[in-house]
Coordinates of C-alpha atoms in Angstrom, one line a residue:
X1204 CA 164.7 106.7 229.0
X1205 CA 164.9 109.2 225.7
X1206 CA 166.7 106.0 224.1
X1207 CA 163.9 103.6 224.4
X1208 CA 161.5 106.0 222.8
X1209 CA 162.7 104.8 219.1
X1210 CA 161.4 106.2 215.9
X1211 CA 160.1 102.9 214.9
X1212 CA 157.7 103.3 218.2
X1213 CA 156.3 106.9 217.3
X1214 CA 155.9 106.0 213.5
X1215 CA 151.8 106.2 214.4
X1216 CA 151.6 109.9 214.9
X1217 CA 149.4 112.0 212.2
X1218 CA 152.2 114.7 212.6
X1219 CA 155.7 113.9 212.4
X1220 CA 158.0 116.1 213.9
X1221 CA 159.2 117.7 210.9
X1222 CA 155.5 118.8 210.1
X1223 CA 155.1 119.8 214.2
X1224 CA 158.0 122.2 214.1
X1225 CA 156.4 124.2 211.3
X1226 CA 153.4 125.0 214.3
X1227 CA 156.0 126.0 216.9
X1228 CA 154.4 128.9 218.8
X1229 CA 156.4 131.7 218.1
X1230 CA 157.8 132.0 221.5
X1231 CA 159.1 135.0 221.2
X1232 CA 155.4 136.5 221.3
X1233 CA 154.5 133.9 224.3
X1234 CA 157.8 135.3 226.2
X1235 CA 156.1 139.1 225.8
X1236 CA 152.8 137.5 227.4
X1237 CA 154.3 136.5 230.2
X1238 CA 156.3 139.9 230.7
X1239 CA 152.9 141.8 230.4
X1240 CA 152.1 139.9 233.9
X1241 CA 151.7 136.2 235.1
X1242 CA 149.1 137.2 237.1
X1243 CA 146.7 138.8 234.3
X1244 CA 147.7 135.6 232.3
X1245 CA 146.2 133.5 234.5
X1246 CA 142.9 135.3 234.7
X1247 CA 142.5 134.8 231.2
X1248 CA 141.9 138.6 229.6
X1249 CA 140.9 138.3 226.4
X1250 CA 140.2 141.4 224.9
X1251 CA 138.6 140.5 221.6
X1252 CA 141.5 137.6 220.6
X1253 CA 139.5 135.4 218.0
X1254 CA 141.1 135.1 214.6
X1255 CA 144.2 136.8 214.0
X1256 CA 146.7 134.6 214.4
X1257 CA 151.1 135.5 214.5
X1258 CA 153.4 135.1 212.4
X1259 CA 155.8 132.2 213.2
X1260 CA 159.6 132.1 213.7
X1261 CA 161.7 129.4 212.4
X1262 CA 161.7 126.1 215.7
X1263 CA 165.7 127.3 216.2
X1264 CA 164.5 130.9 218.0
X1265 CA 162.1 129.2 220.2
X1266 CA 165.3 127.8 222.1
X1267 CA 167.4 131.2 222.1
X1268 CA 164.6 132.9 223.4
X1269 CA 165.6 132.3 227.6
X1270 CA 169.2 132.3 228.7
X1271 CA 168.5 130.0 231.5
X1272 CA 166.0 127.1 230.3
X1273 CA 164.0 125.6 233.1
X1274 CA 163.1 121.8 233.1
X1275 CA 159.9 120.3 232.7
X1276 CA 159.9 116.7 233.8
X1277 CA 157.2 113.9 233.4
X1278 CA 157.7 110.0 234.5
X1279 CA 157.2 107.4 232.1
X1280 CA 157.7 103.6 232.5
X1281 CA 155.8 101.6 230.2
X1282 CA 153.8 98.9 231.5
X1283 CA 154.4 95.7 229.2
X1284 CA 151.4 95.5 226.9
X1285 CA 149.9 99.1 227.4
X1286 CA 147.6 99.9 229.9
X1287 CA 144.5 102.4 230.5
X1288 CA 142.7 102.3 227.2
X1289 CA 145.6 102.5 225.4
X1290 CA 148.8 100.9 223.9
X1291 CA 152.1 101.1 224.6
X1292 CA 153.0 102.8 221.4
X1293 CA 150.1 105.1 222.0
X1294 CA 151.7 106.3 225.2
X1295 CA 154.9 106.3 223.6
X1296 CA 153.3 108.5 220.9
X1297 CA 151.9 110.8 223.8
X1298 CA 155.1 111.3 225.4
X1299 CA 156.6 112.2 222.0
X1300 CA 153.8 114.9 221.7
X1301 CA 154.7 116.0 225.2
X1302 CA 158.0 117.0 224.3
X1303 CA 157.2 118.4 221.2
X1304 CA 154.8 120.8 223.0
X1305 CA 156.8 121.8 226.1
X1306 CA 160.2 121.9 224.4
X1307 CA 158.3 125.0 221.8
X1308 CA 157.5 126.8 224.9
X1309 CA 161.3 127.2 225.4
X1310 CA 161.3 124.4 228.3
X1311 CA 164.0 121.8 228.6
X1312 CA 162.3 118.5 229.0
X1313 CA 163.5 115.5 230.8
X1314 CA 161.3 112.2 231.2
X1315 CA 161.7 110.6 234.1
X1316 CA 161.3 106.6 234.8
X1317 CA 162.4 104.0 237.0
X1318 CA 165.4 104.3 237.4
X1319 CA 165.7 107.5 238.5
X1320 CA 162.9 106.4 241.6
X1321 CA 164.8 103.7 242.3
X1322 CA 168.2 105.2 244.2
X1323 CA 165.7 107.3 246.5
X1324 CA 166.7 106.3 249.7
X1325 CA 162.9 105.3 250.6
X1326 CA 162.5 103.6 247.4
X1327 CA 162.6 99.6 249.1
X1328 CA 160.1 101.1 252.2
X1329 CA 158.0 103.0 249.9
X1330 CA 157.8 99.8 247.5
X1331 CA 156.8 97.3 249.7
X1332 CA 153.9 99.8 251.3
X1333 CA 152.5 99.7 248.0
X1334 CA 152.5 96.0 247.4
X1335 CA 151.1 95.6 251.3
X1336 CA 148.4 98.3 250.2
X1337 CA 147.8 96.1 247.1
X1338 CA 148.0 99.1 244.8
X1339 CA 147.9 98.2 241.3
X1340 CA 151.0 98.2 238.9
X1341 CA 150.0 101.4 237.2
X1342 CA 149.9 103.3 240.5
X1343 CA 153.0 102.4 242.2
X1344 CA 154.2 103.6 238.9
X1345 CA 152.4 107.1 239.6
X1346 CA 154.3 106.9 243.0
X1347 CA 157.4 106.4 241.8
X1348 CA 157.6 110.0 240.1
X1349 CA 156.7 111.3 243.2
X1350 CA 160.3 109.4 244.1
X1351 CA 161.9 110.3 241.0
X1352 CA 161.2 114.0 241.5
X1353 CA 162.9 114.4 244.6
X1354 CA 165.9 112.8 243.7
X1355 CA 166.7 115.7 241.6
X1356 CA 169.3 118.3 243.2
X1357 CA 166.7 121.0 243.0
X1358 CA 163.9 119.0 242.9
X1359 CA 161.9 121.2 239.9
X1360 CA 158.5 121.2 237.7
X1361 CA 156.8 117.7 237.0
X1362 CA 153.5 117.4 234.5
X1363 CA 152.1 114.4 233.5
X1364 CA 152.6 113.6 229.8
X1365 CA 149.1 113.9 229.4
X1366 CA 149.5 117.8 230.6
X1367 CA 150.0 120.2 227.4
X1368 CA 151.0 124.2 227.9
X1369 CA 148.7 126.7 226.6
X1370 CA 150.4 130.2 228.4
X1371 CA 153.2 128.6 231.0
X1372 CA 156.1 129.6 229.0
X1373 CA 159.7 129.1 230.2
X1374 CA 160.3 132.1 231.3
X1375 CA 157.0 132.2 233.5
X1376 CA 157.8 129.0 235.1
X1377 CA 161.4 131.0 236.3
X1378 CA 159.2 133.3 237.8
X1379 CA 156.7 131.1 239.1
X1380 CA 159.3 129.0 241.0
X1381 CA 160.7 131.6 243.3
X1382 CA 158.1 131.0 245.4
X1383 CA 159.4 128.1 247.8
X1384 CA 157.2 125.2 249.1
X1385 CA 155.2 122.7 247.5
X1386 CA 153.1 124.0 245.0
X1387 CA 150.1 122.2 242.7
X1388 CA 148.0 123.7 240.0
X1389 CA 145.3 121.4 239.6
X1390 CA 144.5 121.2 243.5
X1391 CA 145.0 117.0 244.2
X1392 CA 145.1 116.3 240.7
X1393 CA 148.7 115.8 240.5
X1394 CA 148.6 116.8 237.1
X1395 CA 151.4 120.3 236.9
X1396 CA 153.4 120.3 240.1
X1397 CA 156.9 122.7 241.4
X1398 CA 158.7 121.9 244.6
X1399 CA 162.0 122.3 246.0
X1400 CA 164.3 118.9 246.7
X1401 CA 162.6 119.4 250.5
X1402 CA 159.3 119.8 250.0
X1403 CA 159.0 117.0 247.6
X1404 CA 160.4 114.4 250.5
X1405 CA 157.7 116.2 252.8
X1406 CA 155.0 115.3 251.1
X1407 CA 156.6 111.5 250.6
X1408 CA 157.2 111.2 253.9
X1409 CA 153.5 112.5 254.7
X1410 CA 152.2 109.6 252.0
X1411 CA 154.5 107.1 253.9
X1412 CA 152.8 107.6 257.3
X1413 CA 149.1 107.5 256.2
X1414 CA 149.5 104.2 253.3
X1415 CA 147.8 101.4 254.5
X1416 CA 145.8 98.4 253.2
X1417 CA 143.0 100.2 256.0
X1418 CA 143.4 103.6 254.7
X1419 CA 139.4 105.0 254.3
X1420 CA 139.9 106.1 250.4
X1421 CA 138.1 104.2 247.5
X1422 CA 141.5 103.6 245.9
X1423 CA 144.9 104.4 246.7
X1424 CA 146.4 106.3 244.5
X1425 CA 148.8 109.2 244.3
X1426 CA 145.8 111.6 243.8
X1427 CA 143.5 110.5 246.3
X1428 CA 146.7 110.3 248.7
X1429 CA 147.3 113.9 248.1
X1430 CA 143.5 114.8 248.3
X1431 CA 143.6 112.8 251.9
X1432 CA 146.6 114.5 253.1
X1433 CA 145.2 118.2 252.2
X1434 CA 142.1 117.2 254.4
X1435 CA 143.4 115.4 257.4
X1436 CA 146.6 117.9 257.6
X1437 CA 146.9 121.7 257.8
X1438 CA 148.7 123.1 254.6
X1439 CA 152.0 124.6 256.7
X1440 CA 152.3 120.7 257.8
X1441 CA 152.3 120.0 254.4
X1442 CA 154.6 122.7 253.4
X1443 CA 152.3 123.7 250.6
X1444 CA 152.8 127.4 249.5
X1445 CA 150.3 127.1 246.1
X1446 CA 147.0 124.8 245.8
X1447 CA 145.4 126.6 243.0
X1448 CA 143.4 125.2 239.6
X1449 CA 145.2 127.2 237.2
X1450 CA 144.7 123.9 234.6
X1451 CA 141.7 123.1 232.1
X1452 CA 140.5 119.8 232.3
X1453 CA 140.1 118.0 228.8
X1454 CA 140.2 120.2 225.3
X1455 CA 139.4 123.9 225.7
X1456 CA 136.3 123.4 222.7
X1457 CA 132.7 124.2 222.1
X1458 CA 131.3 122.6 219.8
X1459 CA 131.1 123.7 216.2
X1460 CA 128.2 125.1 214.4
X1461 CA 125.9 123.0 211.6
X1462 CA 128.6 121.2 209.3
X1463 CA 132.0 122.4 211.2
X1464 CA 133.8 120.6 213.8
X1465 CA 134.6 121.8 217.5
X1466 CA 136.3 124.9 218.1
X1467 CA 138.7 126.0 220.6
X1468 CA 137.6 128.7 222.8
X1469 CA 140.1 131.2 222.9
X1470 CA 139.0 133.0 226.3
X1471 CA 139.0 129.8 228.0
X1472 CA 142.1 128.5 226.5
X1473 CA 143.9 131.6 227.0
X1474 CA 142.7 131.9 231.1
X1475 CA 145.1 128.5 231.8
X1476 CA 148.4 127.4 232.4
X1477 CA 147.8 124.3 230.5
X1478 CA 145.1 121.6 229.3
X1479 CA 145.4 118.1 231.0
X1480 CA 143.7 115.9 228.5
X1481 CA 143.3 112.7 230.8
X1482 CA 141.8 109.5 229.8
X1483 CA 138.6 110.2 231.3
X1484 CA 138.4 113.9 229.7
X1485 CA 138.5 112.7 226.4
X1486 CA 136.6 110.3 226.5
X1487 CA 134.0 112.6 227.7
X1488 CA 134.8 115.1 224.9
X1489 CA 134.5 112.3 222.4
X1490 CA 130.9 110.9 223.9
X1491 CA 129.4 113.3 225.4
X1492 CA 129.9 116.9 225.2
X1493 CA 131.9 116.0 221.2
X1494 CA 134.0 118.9 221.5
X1495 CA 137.2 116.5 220.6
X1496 CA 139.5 117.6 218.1
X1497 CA 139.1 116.0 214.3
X1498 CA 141.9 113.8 214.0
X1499 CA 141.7 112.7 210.4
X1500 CA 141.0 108.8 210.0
X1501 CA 140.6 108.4 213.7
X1502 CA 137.4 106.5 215.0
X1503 CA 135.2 107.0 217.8
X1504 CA 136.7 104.5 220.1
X1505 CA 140.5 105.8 219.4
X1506 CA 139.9 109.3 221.4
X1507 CA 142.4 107.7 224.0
X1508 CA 145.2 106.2 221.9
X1509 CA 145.0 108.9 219.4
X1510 CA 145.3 111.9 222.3
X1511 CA 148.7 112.5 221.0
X1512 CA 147.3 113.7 217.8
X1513 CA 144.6 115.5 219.7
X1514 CA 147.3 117.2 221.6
X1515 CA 149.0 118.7 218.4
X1516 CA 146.1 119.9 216.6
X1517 CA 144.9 121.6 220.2
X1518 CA 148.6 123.1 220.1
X1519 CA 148.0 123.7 216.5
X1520 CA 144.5 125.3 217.4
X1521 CA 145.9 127.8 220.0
X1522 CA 148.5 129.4 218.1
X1523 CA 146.5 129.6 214.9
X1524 CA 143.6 131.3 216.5
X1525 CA 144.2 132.3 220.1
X1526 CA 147.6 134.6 220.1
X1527 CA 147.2 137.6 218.9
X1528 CA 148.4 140.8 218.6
X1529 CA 145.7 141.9 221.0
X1530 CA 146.2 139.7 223.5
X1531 CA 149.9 139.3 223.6
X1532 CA 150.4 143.5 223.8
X1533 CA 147.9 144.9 225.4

């Protein structure tokens, strides 16, 4: 899949990658977060954080920084044309971004697409459920991951490519994934997901038995799917260990004061795993709350194919103004 993502097809992004490295977290701080406690991360103390920003490292440390990398996957398979508000070199751009983001947090990344769904053993059945079901083109796509993920040996982490880190670092996620079963942090949202090889085929065998063209949802997707299985079945059936919302929806801003743009809030940002800035989230920060990020030359109506610039300057944003020397030792 990394081969089809050409140069040629990113050459749209404000940042290029050259420029990105130079805001690289310095992961060495981020690591010392996460050794203070995952659990006080996640609650988000703050203790007076605004404004001092660290010193960076040069982008080679941020990958010496964990002996044992773990993987961060996402599933991309480009629908012909582009889809969702957006082209298909916009969501080449944003998978671009994505690895950028995750692979500074000392993740390895792999992106997933069809043809690693397609030598699941369920893939034909699951396929032709789908098409019965009449669920659109871009949704059997969001089922295939759901394939593709458990056709890894250890099955693993999956975000969407829409999904960028704010305090997960690599060496939380090895913490974090001790704990077997199936485990979501944005509740049905399928948005940052770990399971083992078993519990991944659970839950697909869980979506098998309930897809129909009768099923009582307003669409079938993988999210309402999920949402339907957590309320018609118990969550040992399901074999879920974690359903938490540990993940901000949209950009972590507040708007700016007279003559400045948004800001990102630092106690907010800083209380999440990551920020999952979906189509419907920015949109909403661009029209109605205006808390999205200043992406220089962008226009009003670009907030979705632009969200891989979005993503960077958030990125940019958080390590600039959100860890500090307060919050990453005390």
């Amino acid at each position: 899949m990394d081969g089809m993502l050409k140069t040629s097809r990113v050459k749209s992004l404000t940042f290029s990658i050259g420029t990105f490295c130079l805001l690289l977290i310095n992961y060495a701080t981020i690591q010392k977060m996460a050794q203070n406690s995952v659990t006080s991360q996640l609650r988000g103390s703050t203790n007076g954080s605004t404004g001092r920003g660290l010193a960076l490292k040069e982008s080679v440390a941020v990958h010496k920084a964990v002996n044992k990398r773990p993987a961060m996957h996402t599933f991309f398979e480009p629908v012909k044309g582009g889809c969702c508000g957006m082209t298909e070199e916009g969501h080449t751009n944003l998978v671009e971004a994505w690895k950028l983001a995750w692979q500074s947090y000392g993740w390895e990344i792999r992106v997933l697409n069809e043809a690693d769904a397609l030598t699941h053993p369920y893939f034909d059945l699951f396929q032709n459920l789908l098409i019965d079901a009449q669920v659109n083109e871009y949704d059997r796509r969001c089922f295939w991951r759901w394939l593709a993920m458990a056709n890894q040996p250890d099955g693993g982490w999956m975000a969407d490519y829409d999904n960028f880190p704010l305090t997960l670092t690599a060496e939380m996620g090895l913490e974090m994934q001790k704990e077997p079963g199936f485990k979501t942090w944005q509740n049905h949202v399928p948005s940052l997901l770990q399971a083992d090889k078993e519990s991944w085929d659970r839950i697909i065998g869980h979506m098998m038995n309930f897809i129909s063209p009768n099923l009582d949802v307003k669409i079938i997707s993988d999210m309402q799917l999920l949402l339907y299985l957590h309320t018609h079945l118990s969550e040992k059936e399901l074999g879920i260990s974690v359903w938490e919302n540990k993940v901000h929806t949209g950009f972590p801003y507040v708007r700016g004061g007279t003559g400045t743009g948004p800001k990102i809030d630092c106690s907010v940002a800083s209380s999440f795993l990551t920020a999952h800035l979906s189509h419907r989230d920015s949109h909403m920060a661009m029209e109605e709350l205006h808390i999205y990020p200043k992406v220089h030359g962008m226009s009003a109506h670009e907030h979705a194919e632009k969200r891989a610039d979005a993503a960077l300057f958030m990125m940019k944003d958080f390590r600039n103004q959100c860890l500090t020397t307060t919050l990453l030792y005390s």
